[in-house]
Tab-separated table of C-alpha atoms and ligand atoms in Angstrom:
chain	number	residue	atom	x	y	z
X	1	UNK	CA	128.253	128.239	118.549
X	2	UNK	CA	125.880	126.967	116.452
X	3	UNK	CA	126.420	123.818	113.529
X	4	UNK	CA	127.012	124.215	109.872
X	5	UNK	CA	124.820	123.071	107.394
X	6	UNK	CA	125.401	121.975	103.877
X	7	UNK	CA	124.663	125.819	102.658
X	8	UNK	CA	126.403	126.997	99.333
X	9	UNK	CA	127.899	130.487	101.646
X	10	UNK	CA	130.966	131.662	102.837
X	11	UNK	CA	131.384	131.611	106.645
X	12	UNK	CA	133.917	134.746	105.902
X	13	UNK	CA	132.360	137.196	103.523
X	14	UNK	CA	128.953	135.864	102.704
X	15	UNK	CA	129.575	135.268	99.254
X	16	UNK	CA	128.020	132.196	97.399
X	17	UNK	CA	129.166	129.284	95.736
X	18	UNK	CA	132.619	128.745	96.956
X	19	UNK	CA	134.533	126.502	95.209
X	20	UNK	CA	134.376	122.401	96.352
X	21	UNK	CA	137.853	121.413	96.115
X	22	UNK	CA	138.563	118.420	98.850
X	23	UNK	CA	135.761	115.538	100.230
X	24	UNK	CA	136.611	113.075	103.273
X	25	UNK	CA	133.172	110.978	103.798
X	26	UNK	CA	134.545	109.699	106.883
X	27	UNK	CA	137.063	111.107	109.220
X	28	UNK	CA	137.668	110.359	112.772
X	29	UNK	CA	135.840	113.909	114.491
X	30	UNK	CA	138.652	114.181	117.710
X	31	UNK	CA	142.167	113.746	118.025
X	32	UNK	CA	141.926	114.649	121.644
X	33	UNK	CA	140.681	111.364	122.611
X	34	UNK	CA	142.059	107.811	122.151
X	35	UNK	CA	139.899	104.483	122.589
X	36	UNK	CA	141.110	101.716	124.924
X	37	UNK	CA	140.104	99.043	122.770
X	38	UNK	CA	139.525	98.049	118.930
X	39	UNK	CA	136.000	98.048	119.492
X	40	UNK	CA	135.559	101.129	120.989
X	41	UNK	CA	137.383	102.308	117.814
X	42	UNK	CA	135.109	101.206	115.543
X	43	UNK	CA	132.487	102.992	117.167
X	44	UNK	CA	134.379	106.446	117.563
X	45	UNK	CA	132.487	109.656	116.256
X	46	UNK	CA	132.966	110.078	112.778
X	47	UNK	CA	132.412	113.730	110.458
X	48	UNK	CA	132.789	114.723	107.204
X	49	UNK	CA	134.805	117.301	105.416
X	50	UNK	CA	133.967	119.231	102.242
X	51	UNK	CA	136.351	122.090	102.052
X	52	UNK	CA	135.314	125.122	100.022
X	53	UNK	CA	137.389	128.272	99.119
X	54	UNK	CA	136.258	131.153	98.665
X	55	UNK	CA	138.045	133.730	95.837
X	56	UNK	CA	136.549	136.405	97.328
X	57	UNK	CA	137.607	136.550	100.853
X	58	UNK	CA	140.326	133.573	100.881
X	59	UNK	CA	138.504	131.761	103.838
X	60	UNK	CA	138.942	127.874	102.915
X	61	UNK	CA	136.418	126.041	105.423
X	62	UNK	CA	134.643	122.593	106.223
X	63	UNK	CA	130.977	123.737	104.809
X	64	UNK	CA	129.448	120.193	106.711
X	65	UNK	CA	131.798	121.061	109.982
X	66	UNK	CA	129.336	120.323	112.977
X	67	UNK	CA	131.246	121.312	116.306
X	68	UNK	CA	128.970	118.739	118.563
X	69	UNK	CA	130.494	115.734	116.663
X	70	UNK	CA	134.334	116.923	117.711
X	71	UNK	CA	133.253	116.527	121.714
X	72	UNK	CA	135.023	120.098	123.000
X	73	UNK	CA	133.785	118.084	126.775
X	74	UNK	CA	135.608	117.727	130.031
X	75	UNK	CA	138.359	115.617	129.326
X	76	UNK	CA	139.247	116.405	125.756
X	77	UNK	CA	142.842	117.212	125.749
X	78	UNK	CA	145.786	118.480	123.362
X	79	UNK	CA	147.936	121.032	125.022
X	80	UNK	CA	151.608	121.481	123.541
X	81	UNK	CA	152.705	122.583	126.810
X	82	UNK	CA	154.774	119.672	127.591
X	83	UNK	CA	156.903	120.091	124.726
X	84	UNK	CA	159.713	122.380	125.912
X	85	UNK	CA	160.178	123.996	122.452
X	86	UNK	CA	156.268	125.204	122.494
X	87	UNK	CA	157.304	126.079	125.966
X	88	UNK	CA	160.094	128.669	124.842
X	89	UNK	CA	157.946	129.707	122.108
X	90	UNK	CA	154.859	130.944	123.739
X	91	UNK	CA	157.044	132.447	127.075
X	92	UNK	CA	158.344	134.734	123.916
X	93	UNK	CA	154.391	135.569	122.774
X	94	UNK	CA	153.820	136.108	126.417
X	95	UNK	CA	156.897	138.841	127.478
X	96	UNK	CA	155.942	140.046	124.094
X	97	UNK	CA	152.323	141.105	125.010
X	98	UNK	CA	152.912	142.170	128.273
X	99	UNK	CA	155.922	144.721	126.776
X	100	UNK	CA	153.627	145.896	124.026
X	101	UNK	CA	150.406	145.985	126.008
X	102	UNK	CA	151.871	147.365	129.660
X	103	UNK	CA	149.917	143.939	130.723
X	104	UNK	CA	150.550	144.482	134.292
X	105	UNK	CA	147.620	144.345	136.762
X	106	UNK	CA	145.009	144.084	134.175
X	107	UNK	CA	141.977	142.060	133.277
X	108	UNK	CA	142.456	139.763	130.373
X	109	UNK	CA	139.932	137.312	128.967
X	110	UNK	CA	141.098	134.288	127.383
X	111	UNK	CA	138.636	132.675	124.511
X	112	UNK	CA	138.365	128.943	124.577
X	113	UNK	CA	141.576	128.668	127.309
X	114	UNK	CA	141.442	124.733	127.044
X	115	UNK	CA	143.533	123.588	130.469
X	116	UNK	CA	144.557	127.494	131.095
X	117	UNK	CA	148.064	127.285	130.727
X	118	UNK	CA	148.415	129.799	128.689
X	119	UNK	CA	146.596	132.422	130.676
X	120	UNK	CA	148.449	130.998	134.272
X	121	UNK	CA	151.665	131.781	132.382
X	122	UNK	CA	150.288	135.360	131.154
X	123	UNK	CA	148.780	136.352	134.318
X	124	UNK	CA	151.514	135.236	136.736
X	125	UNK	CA	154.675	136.986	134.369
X	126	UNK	CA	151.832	140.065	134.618
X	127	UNK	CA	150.668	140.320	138.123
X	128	UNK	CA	146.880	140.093	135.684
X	129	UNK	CA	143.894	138.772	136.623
X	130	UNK	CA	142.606	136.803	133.952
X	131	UNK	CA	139.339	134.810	133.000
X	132	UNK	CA	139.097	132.150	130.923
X	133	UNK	CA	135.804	130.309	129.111
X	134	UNK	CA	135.698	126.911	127.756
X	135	UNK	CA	133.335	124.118	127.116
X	136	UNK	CA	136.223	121.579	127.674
X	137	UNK	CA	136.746	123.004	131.612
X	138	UNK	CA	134.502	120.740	134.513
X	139	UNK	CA	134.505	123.080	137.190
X	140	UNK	CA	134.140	126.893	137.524
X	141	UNK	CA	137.375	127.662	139.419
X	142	UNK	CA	139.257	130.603	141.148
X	143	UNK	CA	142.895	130.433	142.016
X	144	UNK	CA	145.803	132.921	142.287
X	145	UNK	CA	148.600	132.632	140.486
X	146	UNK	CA	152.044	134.804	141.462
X	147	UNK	CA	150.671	138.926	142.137
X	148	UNK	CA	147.487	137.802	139.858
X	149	UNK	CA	144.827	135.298	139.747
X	150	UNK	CA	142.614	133.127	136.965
X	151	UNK	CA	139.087	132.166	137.378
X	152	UNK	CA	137.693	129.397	134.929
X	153	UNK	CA	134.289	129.328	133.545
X	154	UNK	CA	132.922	126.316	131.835
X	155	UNK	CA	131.156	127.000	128.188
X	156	UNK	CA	131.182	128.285	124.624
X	157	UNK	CA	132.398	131.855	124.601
X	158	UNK	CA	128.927	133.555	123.205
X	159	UNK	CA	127.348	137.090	123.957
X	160	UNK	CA	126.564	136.040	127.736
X	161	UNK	CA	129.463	136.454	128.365
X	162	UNK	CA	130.246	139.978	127.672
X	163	UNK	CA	130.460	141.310	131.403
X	164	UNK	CA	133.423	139.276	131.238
X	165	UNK	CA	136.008	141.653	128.970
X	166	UNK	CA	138.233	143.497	129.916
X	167	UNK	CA	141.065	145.541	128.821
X	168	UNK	CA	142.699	142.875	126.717
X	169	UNK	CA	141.664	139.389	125.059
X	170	UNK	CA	143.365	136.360	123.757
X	171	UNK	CA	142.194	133.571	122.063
X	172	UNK	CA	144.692	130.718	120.696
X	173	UNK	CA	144.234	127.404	118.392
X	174	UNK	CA	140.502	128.062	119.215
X	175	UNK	CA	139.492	130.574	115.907
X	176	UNK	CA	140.067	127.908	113.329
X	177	UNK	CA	137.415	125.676	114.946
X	178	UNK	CA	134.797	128.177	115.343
X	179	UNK	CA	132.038	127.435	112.724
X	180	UNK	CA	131.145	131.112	111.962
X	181	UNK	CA	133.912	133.286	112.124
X	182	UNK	CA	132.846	136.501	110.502
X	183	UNK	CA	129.536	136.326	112.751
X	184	UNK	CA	131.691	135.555	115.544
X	185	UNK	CA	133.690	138.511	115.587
X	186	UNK	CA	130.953	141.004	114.586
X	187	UNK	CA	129.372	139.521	117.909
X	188	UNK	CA	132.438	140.445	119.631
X	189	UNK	CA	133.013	143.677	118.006
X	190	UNK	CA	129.566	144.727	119.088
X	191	UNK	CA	130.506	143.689	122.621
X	192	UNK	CA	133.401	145.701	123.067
X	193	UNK	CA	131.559	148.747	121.658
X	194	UNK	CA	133.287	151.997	121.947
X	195	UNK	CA	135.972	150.385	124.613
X	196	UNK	CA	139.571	150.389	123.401
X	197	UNK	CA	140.434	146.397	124.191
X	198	UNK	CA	143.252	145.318	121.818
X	199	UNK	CA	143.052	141.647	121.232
X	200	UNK	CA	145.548	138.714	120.380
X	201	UNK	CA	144.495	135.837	118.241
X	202	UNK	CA	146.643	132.648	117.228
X	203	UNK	CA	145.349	130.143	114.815
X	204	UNK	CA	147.089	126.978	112.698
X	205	UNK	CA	148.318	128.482	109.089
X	206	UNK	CA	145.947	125.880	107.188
X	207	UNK	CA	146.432	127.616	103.904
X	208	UNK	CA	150.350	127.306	104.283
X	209	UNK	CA	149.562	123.119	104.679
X	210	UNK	CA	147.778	123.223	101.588
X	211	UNK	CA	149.852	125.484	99.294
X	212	UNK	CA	152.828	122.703	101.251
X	213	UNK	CA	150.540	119.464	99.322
X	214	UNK	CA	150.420	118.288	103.667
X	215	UNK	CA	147.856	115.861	102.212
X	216	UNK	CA	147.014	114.455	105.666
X	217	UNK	CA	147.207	117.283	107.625
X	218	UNK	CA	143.821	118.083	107.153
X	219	UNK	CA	141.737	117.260	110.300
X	220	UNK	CA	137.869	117.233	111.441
X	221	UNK	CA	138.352	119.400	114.280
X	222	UNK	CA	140.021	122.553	112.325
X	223	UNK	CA	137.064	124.042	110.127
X	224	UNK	CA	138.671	126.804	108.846
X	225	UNK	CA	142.071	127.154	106.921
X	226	UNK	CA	143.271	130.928	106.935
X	227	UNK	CA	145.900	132.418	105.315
X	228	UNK	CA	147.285	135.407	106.565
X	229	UNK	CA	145.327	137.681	104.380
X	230	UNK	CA	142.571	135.963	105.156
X	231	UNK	CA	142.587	136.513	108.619
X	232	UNK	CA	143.483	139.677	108.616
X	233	UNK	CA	140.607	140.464	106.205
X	234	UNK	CA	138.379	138.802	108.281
X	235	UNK	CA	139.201	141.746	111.246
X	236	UNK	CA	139.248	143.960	109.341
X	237	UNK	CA	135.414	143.236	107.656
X	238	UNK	CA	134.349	143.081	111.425
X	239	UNK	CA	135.108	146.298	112.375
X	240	UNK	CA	139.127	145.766	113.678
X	241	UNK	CA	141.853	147.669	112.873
X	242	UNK	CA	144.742	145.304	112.775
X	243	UNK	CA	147.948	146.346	114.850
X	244	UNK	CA	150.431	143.393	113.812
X	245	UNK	CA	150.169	140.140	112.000
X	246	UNK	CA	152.247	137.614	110.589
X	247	UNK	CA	153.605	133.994	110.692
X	248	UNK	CA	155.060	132.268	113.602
X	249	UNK	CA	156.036	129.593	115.051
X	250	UNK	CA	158.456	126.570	113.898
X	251	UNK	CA	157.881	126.511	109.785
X	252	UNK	CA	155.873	129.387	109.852
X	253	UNK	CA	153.019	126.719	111.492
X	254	UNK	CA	150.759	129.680	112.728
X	255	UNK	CA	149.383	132.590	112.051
X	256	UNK	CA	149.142	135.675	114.707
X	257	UNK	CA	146.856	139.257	113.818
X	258	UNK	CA	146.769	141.475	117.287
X	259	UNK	CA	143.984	143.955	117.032
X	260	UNK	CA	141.856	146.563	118.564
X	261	UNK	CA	138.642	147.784	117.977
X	262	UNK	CA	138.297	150.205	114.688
X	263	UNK	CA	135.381	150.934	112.057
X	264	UNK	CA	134.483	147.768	109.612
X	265	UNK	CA	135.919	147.749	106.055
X	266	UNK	CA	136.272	145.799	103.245
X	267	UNK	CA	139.509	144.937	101.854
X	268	UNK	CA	140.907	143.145	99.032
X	269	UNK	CA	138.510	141.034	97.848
X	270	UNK	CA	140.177	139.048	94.740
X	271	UNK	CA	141.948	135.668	96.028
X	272	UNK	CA	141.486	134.065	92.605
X	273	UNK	CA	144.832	133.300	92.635
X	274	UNK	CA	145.133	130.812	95.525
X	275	UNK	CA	142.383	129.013	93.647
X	276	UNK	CA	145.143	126.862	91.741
X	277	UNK	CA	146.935	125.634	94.719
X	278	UNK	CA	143.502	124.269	96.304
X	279	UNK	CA	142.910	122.395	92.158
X	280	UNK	CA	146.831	121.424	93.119
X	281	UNK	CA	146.501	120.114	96.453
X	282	UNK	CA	143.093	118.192	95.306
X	283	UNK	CA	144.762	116.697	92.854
X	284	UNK	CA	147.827	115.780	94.961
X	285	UNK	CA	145.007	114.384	97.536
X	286	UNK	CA	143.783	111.779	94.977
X	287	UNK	CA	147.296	110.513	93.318
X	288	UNK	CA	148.704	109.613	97.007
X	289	UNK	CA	145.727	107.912	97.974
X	290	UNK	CA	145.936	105.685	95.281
X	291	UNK	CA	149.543	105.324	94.899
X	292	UNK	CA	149.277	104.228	99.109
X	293	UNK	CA	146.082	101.632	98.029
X	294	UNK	CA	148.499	100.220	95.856
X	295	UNK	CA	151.400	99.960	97.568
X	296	UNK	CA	148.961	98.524	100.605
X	297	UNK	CA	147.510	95.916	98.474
X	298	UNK	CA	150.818	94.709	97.157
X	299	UNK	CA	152.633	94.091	100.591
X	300	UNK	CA	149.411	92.055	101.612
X	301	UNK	CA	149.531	89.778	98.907
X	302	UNK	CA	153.462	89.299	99.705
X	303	UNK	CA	152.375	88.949	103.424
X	304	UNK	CA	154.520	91.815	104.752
X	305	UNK	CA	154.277	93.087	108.020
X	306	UNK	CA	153.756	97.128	107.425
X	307	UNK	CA	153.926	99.767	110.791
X	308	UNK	CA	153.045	103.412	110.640
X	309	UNK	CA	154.977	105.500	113.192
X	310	UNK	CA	153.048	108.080	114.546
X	311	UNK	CA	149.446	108.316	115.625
X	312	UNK	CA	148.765	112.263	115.551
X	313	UNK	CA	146.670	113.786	113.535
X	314	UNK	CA	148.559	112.822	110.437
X	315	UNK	CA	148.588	109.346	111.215
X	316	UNK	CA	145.574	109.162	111.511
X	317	UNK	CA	144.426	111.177	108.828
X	318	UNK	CA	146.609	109.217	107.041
X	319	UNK	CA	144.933	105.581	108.277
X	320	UNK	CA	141.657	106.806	107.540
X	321	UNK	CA	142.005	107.974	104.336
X	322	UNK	CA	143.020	104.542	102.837
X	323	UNK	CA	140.168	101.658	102.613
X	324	UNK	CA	143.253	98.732	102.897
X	325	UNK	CA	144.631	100.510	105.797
X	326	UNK	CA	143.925	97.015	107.665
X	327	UNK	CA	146.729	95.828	106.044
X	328	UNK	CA	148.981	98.331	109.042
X	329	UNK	CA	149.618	96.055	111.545
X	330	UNK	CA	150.549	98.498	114.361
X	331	UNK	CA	151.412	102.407	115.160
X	332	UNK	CA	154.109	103.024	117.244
X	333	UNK	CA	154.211	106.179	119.508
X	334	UNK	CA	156.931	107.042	121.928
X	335	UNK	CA	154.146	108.902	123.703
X	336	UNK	CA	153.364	106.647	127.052
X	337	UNK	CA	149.887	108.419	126.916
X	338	UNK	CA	149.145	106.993	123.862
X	339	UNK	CA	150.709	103.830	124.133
X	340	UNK	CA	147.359	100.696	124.497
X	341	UNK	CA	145.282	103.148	123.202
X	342	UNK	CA	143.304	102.461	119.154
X	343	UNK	CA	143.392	104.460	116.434
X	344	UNK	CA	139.716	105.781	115.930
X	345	UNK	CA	138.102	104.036	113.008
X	346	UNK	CA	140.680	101.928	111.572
X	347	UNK	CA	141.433	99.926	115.474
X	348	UNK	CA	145.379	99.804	114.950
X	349	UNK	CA	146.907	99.141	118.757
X	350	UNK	CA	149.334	101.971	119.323
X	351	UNK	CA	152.677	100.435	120.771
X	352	UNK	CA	156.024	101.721	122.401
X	353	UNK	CA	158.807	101.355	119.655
X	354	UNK	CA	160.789	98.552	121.907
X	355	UNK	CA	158.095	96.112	120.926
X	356	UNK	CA	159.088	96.591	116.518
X	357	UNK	CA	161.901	93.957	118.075
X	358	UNK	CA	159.359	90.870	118.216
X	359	UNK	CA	157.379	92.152	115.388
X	360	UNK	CA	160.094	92.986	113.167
X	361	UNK	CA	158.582	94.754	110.646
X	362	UNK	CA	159.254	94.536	106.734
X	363	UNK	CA	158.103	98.467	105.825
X	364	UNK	CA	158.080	100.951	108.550
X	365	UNK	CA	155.468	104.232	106.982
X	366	UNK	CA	156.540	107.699	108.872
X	367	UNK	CA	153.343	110.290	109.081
X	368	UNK	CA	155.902	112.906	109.604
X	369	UNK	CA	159.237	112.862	108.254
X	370	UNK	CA	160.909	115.595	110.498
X	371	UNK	CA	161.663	112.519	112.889
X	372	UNK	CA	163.209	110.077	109.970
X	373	UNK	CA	166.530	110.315	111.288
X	374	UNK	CA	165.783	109.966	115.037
X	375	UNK	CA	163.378	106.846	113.644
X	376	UNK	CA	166.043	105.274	111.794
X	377	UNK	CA	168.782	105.151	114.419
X	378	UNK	CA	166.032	103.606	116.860
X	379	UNK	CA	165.256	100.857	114.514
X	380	UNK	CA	168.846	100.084	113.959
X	381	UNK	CA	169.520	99.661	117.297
X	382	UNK	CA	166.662	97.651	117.931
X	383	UNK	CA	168.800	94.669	115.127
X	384	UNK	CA	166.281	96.196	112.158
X	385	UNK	CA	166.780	97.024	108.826
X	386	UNK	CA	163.020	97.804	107.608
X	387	UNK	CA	162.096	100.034	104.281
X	388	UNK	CA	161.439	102.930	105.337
X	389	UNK	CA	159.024	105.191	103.725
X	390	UNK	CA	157.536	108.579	104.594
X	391	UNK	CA	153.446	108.736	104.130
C	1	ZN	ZN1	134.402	134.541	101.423
């Protein structure tokens, strides 16, 4: 993969001048690594986002994205496998493709596998032998799992690798960070050549986040922010007829387009109409930022103690955003992982929620107010009665 530079194209259609809709001049570049100390915070990689969307095609993108900044290295790490309710989830995907594929005893290639849970799960419920390529893996590796077997191979997928497919390929939460996506699968297309090797991609629904006004979901990592008939257009252009596609996952959180190899077309190519919920979203951005500054500046001069809870991606997003955000005095987690740990940039000690009884905070900000209930029962039995806010 190679970087972006500042160029006025589309990534997705090669149209020019796509419209300039959202700026971050500094954002933390990973969420799959934490600092140990407020120092090392300070000095954590840093990008910058300048998101651009495109009425032709729909593709809404990061035109400064530059993948070496995010650190996809040996040790980077944000599997959702330990959550049982991804766990459920992607079994489903799984027993799905296998039914609909007759995935038994076959060769699968996995694109950008990350810790290869998915494709252990895929090829031991298949009896399939599976290969899987990704910068973040240390060690080519061979193992069997169940009737099959996986072998791991370190690296950016790119045309080297094309001995390597099979008669299927998957690629999930990988697509949307891939600086050239139209290029990308053209590359592949011409790889598979006259084979008939139906695909399965997964990405995050980034336009349903901005049509929601999510103003801090937006994160370094994730260039690209497809919609469904963006993605699908995006096959399709490249020379992929598209099987199935639609919205999945809790809140309709990701997108899913299986394919297999066809002749390239164009489709629609008038998105003019999504352009009002970028101007919306933009304008959204702004208002909450400064509303936040406000609100920030106000509980410093009346020396209250403010906590964010939650230091994902929103949180963070969230921390980084705001030039005051010094006046947060901690971010609780009930992660252990993350517990000790900084937030990048703005230094904030992460801390179990058991210690909120010593600090006892005045405002308490939530990044994500699916857990406010579960928060406030925790904080009343901990003797507190903060404000309670959601970011
Ligand atoms: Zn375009």
């Amino acid at each position: 993969m190679t970087a972006i530079t500042s160029s006025n194209c589309c990534r997705g259609c090669n149209a020019s001048d796509p419209k300039l809709f959202y700026r971050n001049p500094q954002i933390p570049a990973s969420v799959g690594t934490l600092p140990h100390s407020r120092d090392a915070a300070r000095q954590m990689p840093c990008g910058q986002i300048e998101l651009v969307a495109c009425d032709r095609c729909g593709l809404i993108q990061n035109r400064v994205y530059d993948v070496d900044r995010v650190g996809f290295v040996p040790g980077y790490e944000v599997s959702l496998f330990h959550t049982p309710t991804f766990r459920q989830y992607i079994q489903g995907v799984c027993d799905r493709l296998i039914r609909r594929y007759g995935l038994h005893g076959k060769r699968l290639l996995e694109i950008g596998c990350g810790g290869a849970d998915f494709l252990r799960l895929i090829c031991r419920s298949g009896g399939n032998h599976g290969v899987g390529v990704d910068p973040t893996i240390a060690q080519p590796l061979q193992e069997s799992v169940g009737d099959g077997s996986i072998r791991l191979v370190p690296g950016f997928f790119s045309k080297a690798h094309d001995a390597l497919i099979g008669d299927f390929i998957c690629c999930l939460s990988v697509f949307e960070d891939i600086p050239n996506p139209l290029a990308f699968l053209t590359q592949l297309r011409e790889s598979i050549g006259d084979r008939d090797v139906p695909m399965y991609f997964e990405v995050f629904n980034g336009f349903r986040s901005i049509r929601e006004l999510e103003v801090w979901s937006i994160h370094y990592e994730q260039c690209n922010y497809f919609s469904l008939e963006s993605l699908t257009g995006l096959f399709e252009r490249a020379g992929f007829s598209v099987i199935d596609a639609d919205v999945c996952y809790q809140g309709d959180q990701y997108l899913y387009v299986e394919a297999r190899p066809g002749t390239a077309r164009s489709p629609r190519s008038d998105f003019s109409s999504m352009i009002p919920a970028v101007d919306r979203f933009a304008g959204e951005y702004e208002k909450r930022r400064e509303r936040w500054q406000h609100r920030l500046d106000t509980w410093q001069d009346q020396n209250k103690t403010v906590v964010l809870w939650g230091s994902g991606g929103k949180g963070i997003s969230f921390l980084t955003s705001l030039s005051n955000s010094g006046t947060v005095a901690y971010v609780v987690d009930v992660n252990p992982d993350r517990q000790g740990c900084h937030i990048p940039i703005s230094g904030q000690e992460i801390i179990a929620p058991r210690r909120l009884a010593e600090i006892a905070p005045d405002v308490v900000i939530l990044s994500n107010p699916l857990y406010q209930h579960e928060i406030s029962r925790q904080l009343t039995e901990l003797g507190l009665q903060p404000e309670i806010l959601v970011a």
